[in-house]
Amino acid sequence: MPLKKFDKILVINSGSSSLKFTLFSMSSKTMLAKGLVERIGTPNANLVYQRDGEPKMTQGIAAENHGKALAMACKMLADPELGVIKSLREVNAIGHRVVHGAEEFSDSVVITEDVKASIKRCADLAPLHNPANLDGVVACETVFPNVPNVAVFDTAFHQSMPKHAFMYAIPQKFYDEYRIRKYGFHGTSHKFVMLAAAEHLKKPVEELSLITCHLGNGSSIAAIKGGKVLDTSMGMTPLAGLIMGTRCGDIDPAIIFFLARKGLSVDEIDNALNKRSGLMGINGIDSGDMRDTVNAAAQGKAAAENALNMFGHRTAFYIGGYYSLLGGADAIIFTGGIGENSAPARRAILSRLEALGCKLDEAKNKAIMGTAGAITTDTSKLPAVVIPTNEELMIARETFRVLSETVKK
Ligand code: ADP
């Protein structure tokens, strides 16, 4: 397969009111430009645009829907002065982030009418995300009529989980009728750092056991053995698992009935657990941001200190469990805004894992911000390594792989 055939790959991450785009050249292994249109459908829509290595620029645009937003983004990409391509005909393929593939998709796929219908069906499980992702697909079909589109699902990588890990111990009929089970999210990021970790550790993926921690506003952790997910912390929805920016993670489910009986509506409880909980709920400064939490803790604010300890405790709890289920691990991998940048958050986790032979190197931990490298001592039995994630690049690679395989068939 000549590389040129799918050289320029556009990656689209379409949300309900925003559309992010990144253009890659696969042959030169470079990101050419990226940007986003935000506040789609409002009079204040903006286009943010950045060529690789250059400053960001922002301009107000008219973007009443996703089609218009994409058209404006494309106009910029092919602009004679500010663009990076001469014509839109240079775009060979488009990769789309799709949040939920349910049990229908365990790999990335070329988008057909059937695939679109399946993504629509999966919207039952991701009512805010999948329809917005589909809006991006439809916009691309209009602007790029003969260019193949590929869907890359957040859930697909986790489909390798065994049944005893993905089932909930609730009546079987809920699974049979509604497909209520653990799906897991951030799969594209977990897969990207798994592949990068294999390179970093100089060991094939098939021989590796890893615990990958994607810690950002949303956080999840995965136990991966031989390239397959053994378990992951998010569940049927991204509310489960770790303590996040504003999401509660694991709680006793009976809290929900208790609050309902106290008179809170379902929507109020939903809002409290998704938008007012996590760090924001407990750190005493009403912020879901880890930097703010760490700063407040450093100033001696007890609630923020407790929030940092809760975050470390919960994450370490998962790592300990996964370490045991994996039968030991080659490394813990940290990624995401917090995992890549926050030395205090990493310390709050790793200081609780000494029993596994994990020895934090304070100097390395402080020095690593947004770059790859070990943060444990050279003699640490269980190394911890920071690897910056790149979900857009992973989507471009998946798009290239799936299309190349299709052409070969
Ligand atoms: P999202 O899940 O929205 O993609 P990110 O991966 O960007 O989120 O992570 C956002 C989190 O990362 C915030 O809690 C923020 O405080 C934290 N973060 C980002 N940069 C830094 C930094 N330099 N130091 C500490 N924390 C950081």
CSV table of C-alpha atoms and ligand atoms in Angstrom, one decimal:
chain,number,residue,atom,x,y,z
A,1,MET,CA,0.0,0.0,0.0
A,2,PRO,CA,1.7,3.2,-1.0
A,3,LEU,CA,1.7,5.7,1.9
A,4,LYS,CA,0.6,8.5,-0.4
A,5,LYS,CA,-2.8,7.2,-1.1
A,6,PHE,CA,-3.9,8.0,2.5
A,7,ASP,CA,-1.4,10.7,3.2
A,8,LYS,CA,-3.4,13.7,4.4
A,9,ILE,CA,-5.8,12.6,7.1
A,10,LEU,CA,-8.2,15.0,8.7
A,11,VAL,CA,-9.3,14.1,12.2
A,12,ILE,CA,-12.7,15.4,13.5
A,13,ASN,CA,-13.9,15.5,17.0
A,14,SER,CA,-17.4,16.8,16.8
A,15,GLY,CA,-19.3,17.8,20.0
A,16,SER,CA,-22.7,19.3,20.5
A,17,SER,CA,-21.6,22.9,20.1
A,18,SER,CA,-18.0,22.5,19.0
A,19,LEU,CA,-16.0,20.9,16.2
A,20,LYS,CA,-12.3,20.2,16.6
A,21,PHE,CA,-10.2,19.4,13.6
A,22,THR,CA,-6.5,18.3,13.1
A,23,LEU,CA,-4.9,17.7,9.7
A,24,PHE,CA,-2.0,15.2,9.6
A,25,SER,CA,0.4,14.3,6.9
A,26,MET,CA,1.1,10.6,7.4
A,27,SER,CA,4.1,10.4,5.1
A,28,SER,CA,6.0,13.2,6.8
A,29,LYS,CA,4.6,12.1,10.2
A,30,THR,CA,3.6,15.7,11.0
A,31,MET,CA,0.6,17.5,12.3
A,32,LEU,CA,0.1,20.3,9.7
A,33,ALA,CA,-2.6,22.4,11.5
A,34,LYS,CA,-5.4,22.1,14.1
A,35,GLY,CA,-8.2,24.2,15.4
A,36,LEU,CA,-11.8,24.3,16.6
A,37,VAL,CA,-15.0,26.0,16.0
A,38,GLU,CA,-16.8,26.7,19.2
A,39,ARG,CA,-20.3,27.9,20.1
A,40,ILE,CA,-21.7,26.5,17.0
A,41,GLY,CA,-25.4,27.5,16.5
A,42,THR,CA,-24.9,30.8,18.5
A,43,PRO,CA,-24.2,34.3,17.2
A,44,ASN,CA,-20.8,34.2,19.0
A,45,ALA,CA,-19.3,31.3,17.1
A,46,ASN,CA,-15.4,31.4,16.9
A,47,LEU,CA,-12.8,29.7,14.8
A,48,VAL,CA,-9.5,29.0,16.6
A,49,TYR,CA,-6.8,28.0,14.2
A,50,GLN,CA,-3.1,27.1,14.6
A,51,ARG,CA,-0.5,25.9,12.1
A,52,ASP,CA,2.1,23.6,13.6
A,53,GLY,CA,4.7,25.6,15.6
A,54,GLU,CA,2.8,28.9,15.1
A,55,PRO,CA,0.7,31.0,17.5
A,56,LYS,CA,-3.1,30.4,17.7
A,57,MET,CA,-5.4,32.8,16.0
A,58,THR,CA,-9.1,33.4,16.8
A,59,GLN,CA,-11.8,35.0,14.7
A,60,GLY,CA,-15.5,35.3,15.0
A,61,ILE,CA,-17.4,33.4,12.2
A,62,ALA,CA,-20.9,32.5,11.2
A,63,ALA,CA,-21.5,28.9,12.0
A,64,GLU,CA,-25.2,28.1,12.5
A,65,ASN,CA,-24.6,24.3,12.2
A,66,HIS,CA,-21.8,21.7,12.0
A,67,GLY,CA,-21.8,21.8,8.2
A,68,LYS,CA,-21.1,25.6,8.2
A,69,ALA,CA,-18.5,25.2,11.0
A,70,LEU,CA,-16.6,22.5,9.0
A,71,ALA,CA,-16.8,24.6,5.8
A,72,MET,CA,-15.2,27.6,7.6
A,73,ALA,CA,-12.5,25.3,9.1
A,74,CYS,CA,-11.8,23.9,5.6
A,75,LYS,CA,-11.6,27.4,4.1
A,76,MET,CA,-8.9,28.2,6.6
A,77,LEU,CA,-7.0,24.9,5.9
A,78,ALA,CA,-6.9,25.7,2.1
A,79,ASP,CA,-6.4,29.5,2.5
A,80,PRO,CA,-3.7,30.7,0.1
A,81,GLU,CA,-2.0,32.7,2.9
A,82,LEU,CA,-2.8,31.0,6.2
A,83,GLY,CA,-3.6,27.5,5.0
A,84,VAL,CA,-1.5,24.3,4.8
A,85,ILE,CA,-3.0,22.7,1.7
A,86,LYS,CA,-3.6,24.1,-1.8
A,87,SER,CA,-7.0,22.5,-2.2
A,88,LEU,CA,-9.4,20.4,-0.2
A,89,ARG,CA,-8.9,17.7,-2.8
A,90,GLU,CA,-5.6,16.9,-1.0
A,91,VAL,CA,-7.5,15.5,2.0
A,92,ASN,CA,-7.4,11.7,1.4
A,93,ALA,CA,-9.4,10.4,4.4
A,94,ILE,CA,-11.2,11.6,7.5
A,95,GLY,CA,-11.1,10.0,11.0
A,96,HIS,CA,-13.9,10.7,13.4
A,97,ARG,CA,-14.0,10.3,17.2
A,98,VAL,CA,-17.2,8.5,18.1
A,99,VAL,CA,-17.8,8.2,21.8
A,100,HIS,CA,-20.0,5.0,22.1
A,101,GLY,CA,-19.7,1.9,19.9
A,102,ALA,CA,-21.5,-0.3,22.5
A,103,GLU,CA,-21.1,-4.0,21.7
A,104,GLU,CA,-21.5,-3.3,18.0
A,105,PHE,CA,-17.9,-2.1,17.4
A,106,SER,CA,-14.7,-3.6,18.8
A,107,ASP,CA,-12.5,-1.9,16.2
A,108,SER,CA,-12.4,1.2,14.1
A,109,VAL,CA,-14.5,1.0,10.9
A,110,VAL,CA,-15.1,2.6,7.5
A,111,ILE,CA,-18.3,4.5,7.8
A,112,THR,CA,-21.2,3.3,5.7
A,113,GLU,CA,-25.0,3.9,5.9
A,114,ASP,CA,-25.2,0.7,8.1
A,115,VAL,CA,-22.4,2.0,10.4
A,116,LYS,CA,-24.2,5.3,10.7
A,117,ALA,CA,-27.4,3.5,11.7
A,118,SER,CA,-25.5,1.5,14.3
A,119,ILE,CA,-24.0,4.7,15.7
A,120,LYS,CA,-27.5,6.1,16.0
A,121,ARG,CA,-28.6,3.0,17.8
A,122,CYS,CA,-25.7,3.3,20.3
A,123,ALA,CA,-26.9,6.9,21.0
A,124,ASP,CA,-29.2,5.3,23.6
A,125,LEU,CA,-26.1,4.9,25.7
A,126,ALA,CA,-24.5,8.3,24.9
A,127,PRO,CA,-27.3,10.6,24.1
A,128,LEU,CA,-25.2,13.8,24.2
A,129,HIS,CA,-22.2,12.5,22.3
A,130,ASN,CA,-23.1,10.1,19.5
A,131,PRO,CA,-25.6,12.4,17.7
A,132,ALA,CA,-23.0,15.2,17.8
A,133,ASN,CA,-20.4,12.8,16.5
A,134,LEU,CA,-22.8,11.9,13.6
A,135,ASP,CA,-23.3,15.6,12.8
A,136,GLY,CA,-19.6,15.8,12.1
A,137,VAL,CA,-19.8,12.8,9.8
A,138,VAL,CA,-22.7,14.2,7.9
A,139,ALA,CA,-20.9,17.6,7.6
A,140,CYS,CA,-17.8,15.8,6.1
A,141,GLU,CA,-19.9,13.8,3.7
A,142,THR,CA,-21.2,17.1,2.3
A,143,VAL,CA,-17.9,19.0,2.2
A,144,PHE,CA,-15.8,16.0,1.1
A,145,PRO,CA,-18.2,13.9,-1.1
A,146,ASN,CA,-15.8,11.2,-2.3
A,147,VAL,CA,-13.5,11.0,0.7
A,148,PRO,CA,-13.7,7.9,3.0
A,149,ASN,CA,-14.7,8.4,6.6
A,150,VAL,CA,-13.6,6.2,9.5
A,151,ALA,CA,-15.1,5.9,12.9
A,152,VAL,CA,-12.8,5.5,15.9
A,153,PHE,CA,-14.7,4.6,19.1
A,154,ASP,CA,-13.7,5.5,22.6
A,155,THR,CA,-15.2,2.2,23.7
A,156,ALA,CA,-13.7,-0.1,21.1
A,157,PHE,CA,-10.4,-1.0,22.8
A,158,HIS,CA,-12.2,-2.0,26.0
A,159,GLN,CA,-14.4,-4.5,24.1
A,160,SER,CA,-11.6,-7.0,24.7
A,161,MET,CA,-12.6,-7.1,28.4
A,162,PRO,CA,-13.7,-10.5,29.6
A,163,LYS,CA,-17.3,-11.0,30.7
A,164,HIS,CA,-16.5,-11.4,34.4
A,165,ALA,CA,-15.0,-7.9,34.3
A,166,PHE,CA,-17.7,-6.1,32.2
A,167,MET,CA,-20.9,-7.5,33.8
A,168,TYR,CA,-22.6,-5.9,36.8
A,169,ALA,CA,-24.1,-8.1,39.5
A,170,ILE,CA,-27.6,-6.9,38.8
A,171,PRO,CA,-30.5,-8.9,37.3
A,172,GLN,CA,-29.4,-10.5,34.1
A,173,LYS,CA,-32.4,-9.1,32.3
A,174,PHE,CA,-31.0,-5.6,32.5
A,175,TYR,CA,-28.1,-6.7,30.4
A,176,ASP,CA,-30.3,-8.8,28.1
A,177,GLU,CA,-32.8,-6.0,27.5
A,178,TYR,CA,-30.8,-2.8,27.8
A,179,ARG,CA,-27.2,-3.9,27.4
A,180,ILE,CA,-26.4,-2.5,30.8
A,181,ARG,CA,-22.7,-3.4,31.4
A,182,LYS,CA,-19.3,-1.8,31.7
A,183,TYR,CA,-18.0,-0.4,28.4
A,184,GLY,CA,-15.1,1.9,29.5
A,185,PHE,CA,-14.0,5.1,27.8
A,186,HIS,CA,-10.8,6.9,26.7
A,187,GLY,CA,-10.0,3.7,24.8
A,188,THR,CA,-8.2,5.6,22.1
A,189,SER,CA,-5.9,7.2,24.7
A,190,HIS,CA,-5.3,3.9,26.6
A,191,LYS,CA,-4.3,2.3,23.3
A,192,PHE,CA,-2.1,5.1,22.2
A,193,VAL,CA,-0.1,5.1,25.5
A,194,MET,CA,0.0,1.3,25.5
A,195,LEU,CA,1.7,1.3,22.1
A,196,ALA,CA,4.0,4.1,23.1
A,197,ALA,CA,4.9,2.3,26.3
A,198,ALA,CA,5.9,-0.8,24.3
A,199,GLU,CA,8.3,1.4,22.4
A,200,HIS,CA,9.6,3.1,25.5
A,201,LEU,CA,10.1,-0.2,27.4
A,202,LYS,CA,11.4,-1.9,24.3
A,203,LYS,CA,9.1,-4.9,24.7
A,204,PRO,CA,6.4,-6.1,22.3
A,205,VAL,CA,2.8,-5.3,23.4
A,206,GLU,CA,2.0,-9.1,23.5
A,207,GLU,CA,4.5,-9.5,26.4
A,208,LEU,CA,3.5,-6.5,28.4
A,209,SER,CA,1.2,-6.0,31.4
A,210,LEU,CA,0.4,-2.4,31.9
A,211,ILE,CA,-1.7,-0.2,34.2
A,212,THR,CA,-2.5,2.9,32.2
A,213,CYS,CA,-3.9,6.0,34.0
A,214,HIS,CA,-5.6,8.6,31.9
A,215,LEU,CA,-6.0,11.4,34.4
A,216,GLY,CA,-7.6,14.6,33.1
A,217,ASN,CA,-10.9,16.4,33.8
A,218,GLY,CA,-12.3,12.9,33.1
A,219,SER,CA,-10.1,10.1,34.4
A,220,SER,CA,-10.0,6.4,33.8
A,221,ILE,CA,-7.6,3.6,34.4
A,222,ALA,CA,-7.1,0.3,32.5
A,223,ALA,CA,-5.4,-3.0,33.2
A,224,ILE,CA,-3.9,-4.2,29.9
A,225,LYS,CA,-2.4,-7.7,29.4
A,226,GLY,CA,-0.9,-8.6,26.0
A,227,GLY,CA,-2.7,-5.8,24.2
A,228,LYS,CA,-6.1,-6.8,25.7
A,229,VAL,CA,-8.0,-4.9,28.4
A,230,LEU,CA,-8.6,-6.9,31.5
A,231,ASP,CA,-10.6,-4.3,33.3
A,232,THR,CA,-11.2,-0.5,33.3
A,233,SER,CA,-12.6,1.9,35.8
A,234,MET,CA,-15.3,3.8,33.9
A,235,GLY,CA,-18.5,1.8,33.5
A,236,MET,CA,-21.7,2.0,31.4
A,237,THR,CA,-21.1,5.7,31.5
A,238,PRO,CA,-18.0,7.9,32.2
A,239,LEU,CA,-19.3,8.7,35.7
A,240,ALA,CA,-17.8,5.6,37.3
A,241,GLY,CA,-14.4,4.9,38.8
A,242,LEU,CA,-11.9,7.5,39.8
A,243,ILE,CA,-12.5,10.9,41.4
A,244,MET,CA,-12.6,13.4,38.5
A,245,GLY,CA,-12.8,17.1,38.1
A,246,THR,CA,-16.5,17.4,38.6
A,247,ARG,CA,-17.7,13.7,38.5
A,248,CYS,CA,-18.0,11.6,41.6
A,249,GLY,CA,-16.6,8.3,40.3
A,250,ASP,CA,-17.6,5.2,42.4
A,251,ILE,CA,-20.2,5.8,45.1
A,252,ASP,CA,-22.7,3.7,46.9
A,253,PRO,CA,-25.6,3.5,44.4
A,254,ALA,CA,-28.0,3.7,47.3
A,255,ILE,CA,-27.0,7.4,47.8
A,256,ILE,CA,-29.1,8.1,44.7
A,257,PHE,CA,-32.3,6.6,46.2
A,258,PHE,CA,-31.6,8.3,49.5
A,259,LEU,CA,-31.3,11.7,47.7
A,260,ALA,CA,-34.4,11.0,45.6
A,261,ARG,CA,-36.3,10.3,48.8
A,262,LYS,CA,-35.1,13.5,50.2
A,263,GLY,CA,-36.9,15.2,47.3
A,264,LEU,CA,-34.2,15.8,44.7
A,265,SER,CA,-35.3,15.1,41.1
A,266,VAL,CA,-33.4,12.7,38.8
A,267,ASP,CA,-32.0,15.7,36.9
A,268,GLU,CA,-30.8,17.4,40.1
A,269,ILE,CA,-29.0,14.3,41.2
A,270,ASP,CA,-27.6,13.7,37.7
A,271,ASN,CA,-26.3,17.3,37.7
A,272,ALA,CA,-24.8,17.0,41.2
A,273,LEU,CA,-22.9,13.8,40.5
A,274,ASN,CA,-21.7,14.8,37.0
A,275,LYS,CA,-21.1,18.5,37.4
A,276,ARG,CA,-20.8,19.4,41.1
A,277,SER,CA,-18.9,16.4,42.5
A,278,GLY,CA,-15.3,15.1,42.2
A,279,LEU,CA,-12.6,17.6,43.2
A,280,MET,CA,-15.1,20.4,42.8
A,281,GLY,CA,-17.4,18.9,45.3
A,282,ILE,CA,-14.9,18.4,48.1
A,283,ASN,CA,-11.9,20.7,47.8
A,284,GLY,CA,-13.6,23.7,49.4
A,285,ILE,CA,-12.7,26.1,46.5
A,286,ASP,CA,-15.5,25.2,44.1
A,287,SER,CA,-13.0,24.3,41.3
A,288,GLY,CA,-12.7,21.1,39.4
A,289,ASP,CA,-9.2,21.9,38.4
A,290,MET,CA,-6.2,19.9,39.8
A,291,ARG,CA,-3.9,22.9,39.7
A,292,ASP,CA,-6.2,24.9,41.9
A,293,THR,CA,-6.6,22.0,44.2
A,294,VAL,CA,-2.9,21.5,44.6
A,295,ASN,CA,-2.3,25.2,45.1
A,296,ALA,CA,-5.0,25.4,47.8
A,297,ALA,CA,-3.6,22.3,49.5
A,298,ALA,CA,-0.2,24.0,49.5
A,299,GLN,CA,-1.7,27.0,51.2
A,300,GLY,CA,-2.8,24.7,54.0
A,301,LYS,CA,-6.5,24.5,53.0
A,302,ALA,CA,-7.6,21.3,54.8
A,303,ALA,CA,-10.5,20.5,52.3
A,304,ALA,CA,-8.2,20.7,49.3
A,305,GLU,CA,-5.5,18.6,51.1
A,306,ASN,CA,-8.2,16.0,51.8
A,307,ALA,CA,-9.4,16.1,48.1
A,308,LEU,CA,-5.8,15.4,46.9
A,309,ASN,CA,-5.6,12.6,49.4
A,310,MET,CA,-8.9,11.2,48.3
A,311,PHE,CA,-7.8,11.3,44.6
A,312,GLY,CA,-4.5,9.5,45.5
A,313,HIS,CA,-6.3,7.0,47.7
A,314,ARG,CA,-8.9,6.0,45.1
A,315,THR,CA,-6.4,5.8,42.2
A,316,ALA,CA,-3.9,3.8,44.2
A,317,PHE,CA,-6.8,1.4,45.2
A,318,TYR,CA,-7.5,0.7,41.5
A,319,ILE,CA,-3.8,0.3,40.7
A,320,GLY,CA,-3.3,-2.2,43.6
A,321,GLY,CA,-6.3,-4.2,42.4
A,322,TYR,CA,-5.3,-4.2,38.8
A,323,TYR,CA,-1.7,-5.2,39.7
A,324,SER,CA,-3.0,-8.2,41.4
A,325,LEU,CA,-5.5,-9.2,38.7
A,326,LEU,CA,-2.7,-8.8,36.0
A,327,GLY,CA,-0.4,-11.1,38.1
A,328,GLY,CA,2.1,-8.2,38.3
A,329,ALA,CA,2.8,-5.3,35.9
A,330,ASP,CA,5.7,-4.1,33.9
A,331,ALA,CA,4.8,-0.4,34.5
A,332,ILE,CA,2.2,2.1,35.5
A,333,ILE,CA,1.7,4.7,32.8
A,334,PHE,CA,0.5,8.2,33.5
A,335,THR,CA,-1.1,10.4,30.8
A,336,GLY,CA,-3.8,13.2,30.4
A,337,GLY,CA,-3.6,16.7,31.7
A,338,ILE,CA,-3.0,15.6,35.3
A,339,GLY,CA,-1.0,12.5,34.6
A,340,GLU,CA,1.4,14.4,32.3
A,341,ASN,CA,1.8,17.5,34.4
A,342,SER,CA,0.9,17.3,38.0
A,343,ALA,CA,3.8,16.0,40.2
A,344,PRO,CA,1.8,16.5,43.4
A,345,ALA,CA,-1.1,14.4,42.1
A,346,ARG,CA,1.3,11.6,40.9
A,347,ARG,CA,3.0,11.7,44.3
A,348,ALA,CA,-0.4,11.4,46.0
A,349,ILE,CA,-0.9,8.1,44.1
A,350,LEU,CA,2.6,6.6,44.0
A,351,SER,CA,3.3,7.2,47.7
A,352,ARG,CA,0.5,4.8,48.4
A,353,LEU,CA,2.0,2.0,46.3
A,354,GLU,CA,5.3,1.3,48.1
A,355,ALA,CA,4.0,-2.2,49.0
A,356,LEU,CA,4.1,-3.1,45.3
A,357,GLY,CA,7.8,-2.0,45.1
A,358,CYS,CA,7.0,1.3,43.5
A,359,LYS,CA,9.6,3.9,44.5
A,360,LEU,CA,8.9,7.5,43.5
A,361,ASP,CA,12.0,9.5,42.4
A,362,GLU,CA,11.1,13.0,43.7
A,363,ALA,CA,13.5,14.9,41.4
A,364,LYS,CA,12.4,13.1,38.3
A,365,ASN,CA,8.7,13.5,39.3
A,366,LYS,CA,9.1,17.2,39.7
A,367,ALA,CA,11.1,17.6,36.4
A,368,ILE,CA,8.6,15.8,34.2
A,369,MET,CA,5.8,18.0,32.8
A,370,GLY,CA,4.3,17.1,29.5
A,371,THR,CA,7.2,15.0,28.3
A,372,ALA,CA,7.9,11.2,28.4
A,373,GLY,CA,10.0,9.6,31.1
A,374,ALA,CA,10.2,7.5,34.2
A,375,ILE,CA,9.3,9.1,37.5
A,376,THR,CA,10.4,6.2,39.7
A,377,THR,CA,14.0,5.3,40.8
A,378,ASP,CA,16.1,3.1,38.6
A,379,THR,CA,15.8,0.3,41.2
A,380,SER,CA,12.0,0.6,41.5
A,381,LYS,CA,10.5,-2.9,41.1
A,382,LEU,CA,7.4,-1.4,39.6
A,383,PRO,CA,8.3,1.6,37.3
A,384,ALA,CA,6.0,4.5,36.7
A,385,VAL,CA,6.4,6.3,33.4
A,386,VAL,CA,4.8,9.5,32.0
A,387,ILE,CA,3.7,9.2,28.4
A,388,PRO,CA,1.9,12.2,26.8
A,389,THR,CA,-1.2,11.0,25.0
A,390,ASN,CA,-2.2,12.1,21.5
A,391,GLU,CA,-5.8,10.9,20.7
A,392,GLU,CA,-6.0,12.8,17.4
A,393,LEU,CA,-2.8,11.1,16.1
A,394,MET,CA,-4.2,7.7,17.3
A,395,ILE,CA,-7.4,8.4,15.3
A,396,ALA,CA,-5.3,9.4,12.2
A,397,ARG,CA,-3.3,6.1,12.6
A,398,GLU,CA,-6.4,4.0,13.0
A,399,THR,CA,-8.0,5.7,10.0
A,400,PHE,CA,-4.8,4.9,7.9
A,401,ARG,CA,-4.7,1.3,9.2
A,402,VAL,CA,-8.4,0.5,8.6
A,403,LEU,CA,-8.4,2.0,5.1
A,404,SER,CA,-5.1,0.3,4.2
A,405,GLU,CA,-6.5,-3.0,5.3
A,406,THR,CA,-9.7,-2.4,3.3
A,407,VAL,CA,-7.7,-1.7,0.1
A,408,LYS,CA,-5.6,-4.9,0.6
A,409,LYS,CA,-8.8,-7.1,0.8
B,1,ADP,P1,-9.8,16.7,29.5
B,1,ADP,O1,-10.2,15.5,30.2
B,1,ADP,O2,-10.8,17.8,29.5
B,1,ADP,O3,-9.1,16.5,28.2
B,1,ADP,P2,-7.1,17.4,30.4
B,1,ADP,O4,-6.5,16.1,30.0
B,1,ADP,O5,-6.7,18.6,29.6
B,1,ADP,O6,-8.7,17.3,30.5
B,1,ADP,O7,-6.8,17.6,32.0
B,1,ADP,C1,-7.2,18.7,32.7
B,1,ADP,C2,-6.6,18.6,34.1
B,1,ADP,O8,-5.2,18.7,34.0
B,1,ADP,C3,-7.0,19.8,35.0
B,1,ADP,O9,-7.3,19.3,36.3
B,1,ADP,C4,-5.7,20.6,35.1
B,1,ADP,O10,-5.6,21.2,36.4
B,1,ADP,C5,-4.7,19.5,34.9
B,1,ADP,N1,-3.5,20.2,34.4
B,1,ADP,C6,-3.2,20.6,33.2
B,1,ADP,N2,-2.0,21.2,33.1
B,1,ADP,C7,-1.5,21.1,34.3
B,1,ADP,C8,-0.2,21.5,34.9
B,1,ADP,N3,0.7,22.2,34.2
B,1,ADP,N4,0.0,21.2,36.2
B,1,ADP,C9,-1.0,20.5,36.9
B,1,ADP,N5,-2.1,20.1,36.5
B,1,ADP,C10,-2.4,20.4,35.2
